[in-house]
PDB file of C-alpha atoms in Angstrom:
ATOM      1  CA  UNK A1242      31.715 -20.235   1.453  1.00 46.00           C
ATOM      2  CA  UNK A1243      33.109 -17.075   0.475  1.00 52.00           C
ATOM      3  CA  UNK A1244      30.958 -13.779   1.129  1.00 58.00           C
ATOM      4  CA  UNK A1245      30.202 -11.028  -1.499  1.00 59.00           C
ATOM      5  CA  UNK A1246      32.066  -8.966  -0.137  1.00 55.00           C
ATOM      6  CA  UNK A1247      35.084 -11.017   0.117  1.00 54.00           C
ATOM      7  CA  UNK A1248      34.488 -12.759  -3.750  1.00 54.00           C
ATOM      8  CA  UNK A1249      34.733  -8.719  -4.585  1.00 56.00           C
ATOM      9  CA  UNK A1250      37.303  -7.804  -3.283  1.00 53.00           C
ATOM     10  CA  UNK A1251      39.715 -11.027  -4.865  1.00 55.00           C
ATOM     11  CA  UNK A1252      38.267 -10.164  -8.576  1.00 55.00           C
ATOM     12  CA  UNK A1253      39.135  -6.491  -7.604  1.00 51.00           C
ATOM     13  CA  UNK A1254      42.889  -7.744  -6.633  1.00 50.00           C
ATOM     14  CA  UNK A1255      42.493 -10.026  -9.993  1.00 49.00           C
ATOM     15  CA  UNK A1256      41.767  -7.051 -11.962  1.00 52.00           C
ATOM     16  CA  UNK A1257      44.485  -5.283 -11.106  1.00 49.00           C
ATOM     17  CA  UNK A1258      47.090  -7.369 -10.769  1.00 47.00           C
ATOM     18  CA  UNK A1259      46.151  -8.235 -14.557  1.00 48.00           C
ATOM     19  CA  UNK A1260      45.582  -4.190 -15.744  1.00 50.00           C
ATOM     20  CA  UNK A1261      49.347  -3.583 -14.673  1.00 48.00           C
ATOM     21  CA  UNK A1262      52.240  -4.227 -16.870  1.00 49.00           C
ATOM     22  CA  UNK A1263      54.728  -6.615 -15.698  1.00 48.00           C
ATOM     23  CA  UNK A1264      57.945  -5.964 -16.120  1.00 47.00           C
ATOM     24  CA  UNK A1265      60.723  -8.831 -15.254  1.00 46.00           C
ATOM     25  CA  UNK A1266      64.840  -8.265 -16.541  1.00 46.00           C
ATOM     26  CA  UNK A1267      64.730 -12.510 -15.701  1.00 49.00           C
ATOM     27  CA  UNK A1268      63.240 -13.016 -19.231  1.00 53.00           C
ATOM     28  CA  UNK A1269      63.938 -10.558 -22.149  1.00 56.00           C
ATOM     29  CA  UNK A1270      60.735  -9.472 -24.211  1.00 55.00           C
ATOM     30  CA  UNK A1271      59.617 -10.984 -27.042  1.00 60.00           C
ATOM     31  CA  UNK A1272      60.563  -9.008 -30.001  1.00 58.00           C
ATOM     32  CA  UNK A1273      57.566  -7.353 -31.566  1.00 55.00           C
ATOM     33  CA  UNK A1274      55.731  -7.322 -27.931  1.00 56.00           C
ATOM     34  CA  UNK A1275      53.770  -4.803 -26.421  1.00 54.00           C
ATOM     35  CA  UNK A1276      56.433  -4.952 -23.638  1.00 54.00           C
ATOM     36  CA  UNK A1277      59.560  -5.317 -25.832  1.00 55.00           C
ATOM     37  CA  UNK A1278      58.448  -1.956 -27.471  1.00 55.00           C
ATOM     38  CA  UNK A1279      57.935  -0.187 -24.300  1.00 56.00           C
ATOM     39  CA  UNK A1280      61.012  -1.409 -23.079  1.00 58.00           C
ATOM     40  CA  UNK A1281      63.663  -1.093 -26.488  1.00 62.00           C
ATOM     41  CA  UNK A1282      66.117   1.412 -26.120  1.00 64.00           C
ATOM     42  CA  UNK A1283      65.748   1.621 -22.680  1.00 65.00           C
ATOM     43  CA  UNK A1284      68.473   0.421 -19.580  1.00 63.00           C
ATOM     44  CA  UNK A1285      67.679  -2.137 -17.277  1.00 61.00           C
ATOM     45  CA  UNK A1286      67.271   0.349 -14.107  1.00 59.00           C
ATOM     46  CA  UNK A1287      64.453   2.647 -15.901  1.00 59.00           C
ATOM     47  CA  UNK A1288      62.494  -1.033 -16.608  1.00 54.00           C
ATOM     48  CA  UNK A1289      63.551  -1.796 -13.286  1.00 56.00           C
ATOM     49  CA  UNK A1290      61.836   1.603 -12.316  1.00 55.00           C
ATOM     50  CA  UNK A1291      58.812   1.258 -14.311  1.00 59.00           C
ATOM     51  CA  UNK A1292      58.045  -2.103 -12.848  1.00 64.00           C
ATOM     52  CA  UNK A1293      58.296  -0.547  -9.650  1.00 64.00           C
ATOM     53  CA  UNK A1294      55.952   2.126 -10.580  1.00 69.00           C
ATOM     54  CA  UNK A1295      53.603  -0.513 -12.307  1.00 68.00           C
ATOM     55  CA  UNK A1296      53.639  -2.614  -8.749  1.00 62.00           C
ATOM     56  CA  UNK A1297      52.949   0.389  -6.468  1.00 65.00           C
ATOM     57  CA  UNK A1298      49.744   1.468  -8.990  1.00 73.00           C
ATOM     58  CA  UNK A1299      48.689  -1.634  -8.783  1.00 64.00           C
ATOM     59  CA  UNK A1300      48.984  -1.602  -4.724  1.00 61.00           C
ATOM     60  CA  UNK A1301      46.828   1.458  -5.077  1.00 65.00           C
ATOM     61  CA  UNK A1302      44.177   0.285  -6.933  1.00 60.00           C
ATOM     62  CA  UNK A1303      43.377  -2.985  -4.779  1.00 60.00           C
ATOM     63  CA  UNK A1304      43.920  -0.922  -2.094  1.00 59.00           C
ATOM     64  CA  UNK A1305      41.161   1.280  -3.136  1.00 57.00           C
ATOM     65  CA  UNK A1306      39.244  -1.966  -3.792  1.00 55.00           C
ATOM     66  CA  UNK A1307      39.674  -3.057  -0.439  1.00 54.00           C
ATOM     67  CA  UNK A1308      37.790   0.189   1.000  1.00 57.00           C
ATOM     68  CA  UNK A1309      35.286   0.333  -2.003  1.00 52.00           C
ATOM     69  CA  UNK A1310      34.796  -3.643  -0.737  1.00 53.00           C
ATOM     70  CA  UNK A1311      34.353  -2.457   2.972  1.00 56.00           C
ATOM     71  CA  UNK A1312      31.564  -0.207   2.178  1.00 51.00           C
ATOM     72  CA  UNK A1313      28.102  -2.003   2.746  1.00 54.00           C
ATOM     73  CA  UNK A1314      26.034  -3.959   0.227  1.00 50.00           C
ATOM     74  CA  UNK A1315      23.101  -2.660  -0.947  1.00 51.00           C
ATOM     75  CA  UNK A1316      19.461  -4.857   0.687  1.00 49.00           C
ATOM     76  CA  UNK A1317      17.953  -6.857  -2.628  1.00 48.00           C
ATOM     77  CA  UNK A1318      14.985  -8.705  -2.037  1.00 46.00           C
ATOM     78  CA  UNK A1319      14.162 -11.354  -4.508  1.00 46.00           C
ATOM     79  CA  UNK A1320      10.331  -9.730  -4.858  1.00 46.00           C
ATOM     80  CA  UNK A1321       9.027 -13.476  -5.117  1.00 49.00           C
ATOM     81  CA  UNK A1322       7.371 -14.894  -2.844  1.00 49.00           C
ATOM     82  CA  UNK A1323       9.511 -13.679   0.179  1.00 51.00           C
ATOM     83  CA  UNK A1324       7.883 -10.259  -0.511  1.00 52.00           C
ATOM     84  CA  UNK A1325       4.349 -10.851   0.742  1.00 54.00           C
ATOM     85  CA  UNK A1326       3.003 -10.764   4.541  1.00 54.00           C
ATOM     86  CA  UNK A1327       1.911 -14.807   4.329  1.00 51.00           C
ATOM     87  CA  UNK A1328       4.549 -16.939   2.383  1.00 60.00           C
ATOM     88  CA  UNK A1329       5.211 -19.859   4.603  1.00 78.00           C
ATOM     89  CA  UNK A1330       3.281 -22.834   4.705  1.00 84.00           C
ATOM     90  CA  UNK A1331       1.309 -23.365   7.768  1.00 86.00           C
ATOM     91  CA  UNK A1332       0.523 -19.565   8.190  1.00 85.00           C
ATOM     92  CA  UNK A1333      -1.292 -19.530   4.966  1.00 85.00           C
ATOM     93  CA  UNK A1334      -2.640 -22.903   5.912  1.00 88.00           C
ATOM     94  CA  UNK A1335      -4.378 -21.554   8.551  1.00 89.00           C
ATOM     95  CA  UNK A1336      -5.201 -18.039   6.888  1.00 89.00           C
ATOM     96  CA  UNK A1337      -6.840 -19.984   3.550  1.00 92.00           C
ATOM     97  CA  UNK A1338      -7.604 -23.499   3.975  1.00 92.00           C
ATOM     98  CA  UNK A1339     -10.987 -22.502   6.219  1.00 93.00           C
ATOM     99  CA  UNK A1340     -12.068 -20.086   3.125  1.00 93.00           C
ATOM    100  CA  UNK A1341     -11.107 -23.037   0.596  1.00 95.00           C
ATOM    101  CA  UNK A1342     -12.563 -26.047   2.452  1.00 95.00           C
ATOM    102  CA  UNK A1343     -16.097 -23.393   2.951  1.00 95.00           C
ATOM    103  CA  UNK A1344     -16.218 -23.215  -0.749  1.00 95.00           C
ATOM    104  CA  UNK A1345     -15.521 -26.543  -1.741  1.00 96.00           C
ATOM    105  CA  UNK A1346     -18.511 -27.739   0.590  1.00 96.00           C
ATOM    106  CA  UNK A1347     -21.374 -24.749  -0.599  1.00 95.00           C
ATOM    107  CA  UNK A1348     -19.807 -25.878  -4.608  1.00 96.00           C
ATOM    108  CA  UNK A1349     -20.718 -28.999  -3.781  1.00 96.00           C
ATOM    109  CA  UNK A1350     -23.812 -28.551  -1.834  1.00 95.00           C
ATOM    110  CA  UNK A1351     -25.275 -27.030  -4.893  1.00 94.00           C
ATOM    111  CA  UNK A1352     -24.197 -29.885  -6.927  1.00 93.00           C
ATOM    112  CA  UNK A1353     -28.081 -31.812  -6.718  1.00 93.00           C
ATOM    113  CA  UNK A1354     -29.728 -28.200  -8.516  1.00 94.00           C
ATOM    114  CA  UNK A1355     -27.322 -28.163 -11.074  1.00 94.00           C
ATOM    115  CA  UNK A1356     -27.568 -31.923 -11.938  1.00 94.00           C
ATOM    116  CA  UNK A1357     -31.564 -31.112 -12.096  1.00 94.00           C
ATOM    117  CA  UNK A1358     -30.424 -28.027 -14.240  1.00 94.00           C
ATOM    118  CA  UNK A1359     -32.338 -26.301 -11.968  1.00 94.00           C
ATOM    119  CA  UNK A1360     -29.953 -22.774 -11.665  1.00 93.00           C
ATOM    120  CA  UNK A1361     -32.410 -20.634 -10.099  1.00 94.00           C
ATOM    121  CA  UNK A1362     -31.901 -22.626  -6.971  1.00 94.00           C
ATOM    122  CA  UNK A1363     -31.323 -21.400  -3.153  1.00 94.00           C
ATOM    123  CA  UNK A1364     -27.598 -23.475  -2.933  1.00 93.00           C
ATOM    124  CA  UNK A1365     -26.919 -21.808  -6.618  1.00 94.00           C
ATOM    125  CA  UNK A1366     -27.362 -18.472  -6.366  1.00 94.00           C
ATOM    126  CA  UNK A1367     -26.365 -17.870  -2.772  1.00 94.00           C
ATOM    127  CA  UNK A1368     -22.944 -19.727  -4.618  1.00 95.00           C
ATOM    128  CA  UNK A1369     -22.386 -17.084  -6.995  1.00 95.00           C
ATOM    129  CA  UNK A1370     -24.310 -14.304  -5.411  1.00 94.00           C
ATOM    130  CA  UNK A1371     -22.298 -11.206  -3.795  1.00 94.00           C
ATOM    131  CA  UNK A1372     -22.847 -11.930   0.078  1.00 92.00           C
ATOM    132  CA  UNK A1373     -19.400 -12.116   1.526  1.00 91.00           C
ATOM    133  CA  UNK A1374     -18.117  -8.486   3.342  1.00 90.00           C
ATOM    134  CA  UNK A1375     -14.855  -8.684   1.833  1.00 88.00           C
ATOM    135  CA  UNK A1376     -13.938  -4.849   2.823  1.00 87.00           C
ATOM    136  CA  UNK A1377     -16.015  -3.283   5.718  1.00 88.00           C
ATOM    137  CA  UNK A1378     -16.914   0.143   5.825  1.00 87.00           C
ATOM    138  CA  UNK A1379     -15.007   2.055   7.971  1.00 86.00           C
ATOM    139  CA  UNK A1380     -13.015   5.762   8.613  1.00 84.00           C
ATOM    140  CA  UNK A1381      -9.539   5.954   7.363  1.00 84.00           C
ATOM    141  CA  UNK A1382      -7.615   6.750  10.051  1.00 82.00           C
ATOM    142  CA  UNK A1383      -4.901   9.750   9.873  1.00 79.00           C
ATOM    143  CA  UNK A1384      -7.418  11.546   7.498  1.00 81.00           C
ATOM    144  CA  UNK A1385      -8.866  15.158   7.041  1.00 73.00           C
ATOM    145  CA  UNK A1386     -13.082  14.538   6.900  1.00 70.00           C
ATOM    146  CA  UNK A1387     -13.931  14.359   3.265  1.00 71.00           C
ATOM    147  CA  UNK A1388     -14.935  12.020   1.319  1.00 71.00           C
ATOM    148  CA  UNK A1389     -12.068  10.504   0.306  1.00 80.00           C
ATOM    149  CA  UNK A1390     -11.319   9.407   3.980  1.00 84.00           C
ATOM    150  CA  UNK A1391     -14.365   7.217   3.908  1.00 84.00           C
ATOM    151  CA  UNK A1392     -14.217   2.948   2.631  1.00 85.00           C
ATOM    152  CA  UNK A1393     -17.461   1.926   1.185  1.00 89.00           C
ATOM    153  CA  UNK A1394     -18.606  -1.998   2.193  1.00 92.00           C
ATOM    154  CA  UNK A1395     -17.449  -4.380  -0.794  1.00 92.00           C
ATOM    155  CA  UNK A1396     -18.882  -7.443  -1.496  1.00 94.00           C
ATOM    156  CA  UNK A1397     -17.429 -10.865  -3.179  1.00 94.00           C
ATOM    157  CA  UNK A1398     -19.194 -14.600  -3.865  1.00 95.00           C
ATOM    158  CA  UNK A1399     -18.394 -17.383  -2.627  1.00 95.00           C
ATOM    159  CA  UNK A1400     -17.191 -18.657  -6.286  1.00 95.00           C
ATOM    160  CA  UNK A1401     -14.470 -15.361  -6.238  1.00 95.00           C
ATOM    161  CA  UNK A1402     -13.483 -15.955  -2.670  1.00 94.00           C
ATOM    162  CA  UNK A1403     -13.052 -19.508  -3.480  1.00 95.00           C
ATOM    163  CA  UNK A1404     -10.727 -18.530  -6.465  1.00 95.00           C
ATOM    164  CA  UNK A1405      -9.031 -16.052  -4.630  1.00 93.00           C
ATOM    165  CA  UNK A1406      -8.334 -18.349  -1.170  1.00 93.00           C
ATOM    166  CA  UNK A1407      -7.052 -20.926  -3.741  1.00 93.00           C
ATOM    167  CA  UNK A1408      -4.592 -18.780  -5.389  1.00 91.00           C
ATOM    168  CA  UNK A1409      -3.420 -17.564  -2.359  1.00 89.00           C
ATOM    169  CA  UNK A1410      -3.083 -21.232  -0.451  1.00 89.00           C
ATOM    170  CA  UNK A1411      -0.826 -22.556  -3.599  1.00 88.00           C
ATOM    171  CA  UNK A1412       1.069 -19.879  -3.876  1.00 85.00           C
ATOM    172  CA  UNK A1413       2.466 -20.349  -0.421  1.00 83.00           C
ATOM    173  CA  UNK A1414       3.539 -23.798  -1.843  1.00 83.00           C
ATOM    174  CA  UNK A1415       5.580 -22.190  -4.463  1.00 80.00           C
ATOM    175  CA  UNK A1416       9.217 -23.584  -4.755  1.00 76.00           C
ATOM    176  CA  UNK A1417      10.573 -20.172  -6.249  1.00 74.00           C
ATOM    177  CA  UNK A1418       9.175 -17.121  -7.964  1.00 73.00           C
ATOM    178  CA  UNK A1419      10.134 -18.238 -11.511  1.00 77.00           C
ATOM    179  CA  UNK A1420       7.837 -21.464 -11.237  1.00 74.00           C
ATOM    180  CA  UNK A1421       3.563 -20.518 -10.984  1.00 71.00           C
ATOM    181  CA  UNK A1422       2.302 -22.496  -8.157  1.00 64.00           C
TER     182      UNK A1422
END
């Protein structure tokens, strides 16, 4: 397979071979062509010359194709899924599929009160109430004391962590960034 660099540098050579008038005393110009007008009146050494001329500019341009090529590619990330910390499979496997499996169980643990329509239940609202420590309180480090540098304690449910752990296990299953998981 050919590399970027190399694929740029031929369509460089391409482009200049093609930009540069060709100039051949083998085959006479057509009359009426672009060629046969810049070449009518003129003697076969001064065509002669100008194809030389034509062939040397064209030398200079691929040439400065070749070092334009040489210089290095720029980094592009596809911003996908290769852009996050835990993309491949068994890593978020074994980062999400505790939190998922612990809220499949307490969603179906409270199954019996809501089949009773009983929603003032223990298993119900300890379901949906905010009990997990989803950000812990804690000093910024690197920071003046104010109170900017402090994190307060935030709370989620075990419904939003459940959506969230979810989410984040299929999403590691995604086949490319175009297609949701």
């Amino acid at each position: 397979l050919c590399s970027e660099r190399s694929l740029r540098l031929m369509s460089l050579l391409c482009i200049s071979l093609a930009a540069a008038p060709s100039y051949s005393s083998a085959v006479p110009p057509r009359a009426g062509s672009a060629l046969h007008a810049a070449t009518a009146g003129r003697s076969p050494a001064a065509v002669a010359v100008a194809g030389r001329r034509a062939l040397l500019d064209a030398v200079a341009v691929s040439a400065a194709g070749s070092i334009l090529a040489g210089l290095p590619l720029a980094a592009s990330a596809s911003g996908g899924a290769t852009a996050g910390k835990y993309t491949t499979i068994p890593v978020a496997k074994r980062r999400y599929f505790g939190r998922v499996k612990q809220g499949v169980f307490e969603f179906l643990n409270m199954g019996g009160a809501v089949e009773k329509g009983d929603f003032k239940s223990q298993p119900v609202t300890a379901f949906f109430s905010q009990t997990i420590v989803s950000t812990s309180a804690r000093q910024k480090s690197g920071c003046a004391m104010s109170d900017n540098c402090k994190v307060k304690e935030e709370y989620s449910s075990r419904w939003e962590d459940l959506q969230l752990s979810m989410f984040l296990l299929g999403n590691a299953f995604r086949l490319h960034s175009g297609k949701p998981p």
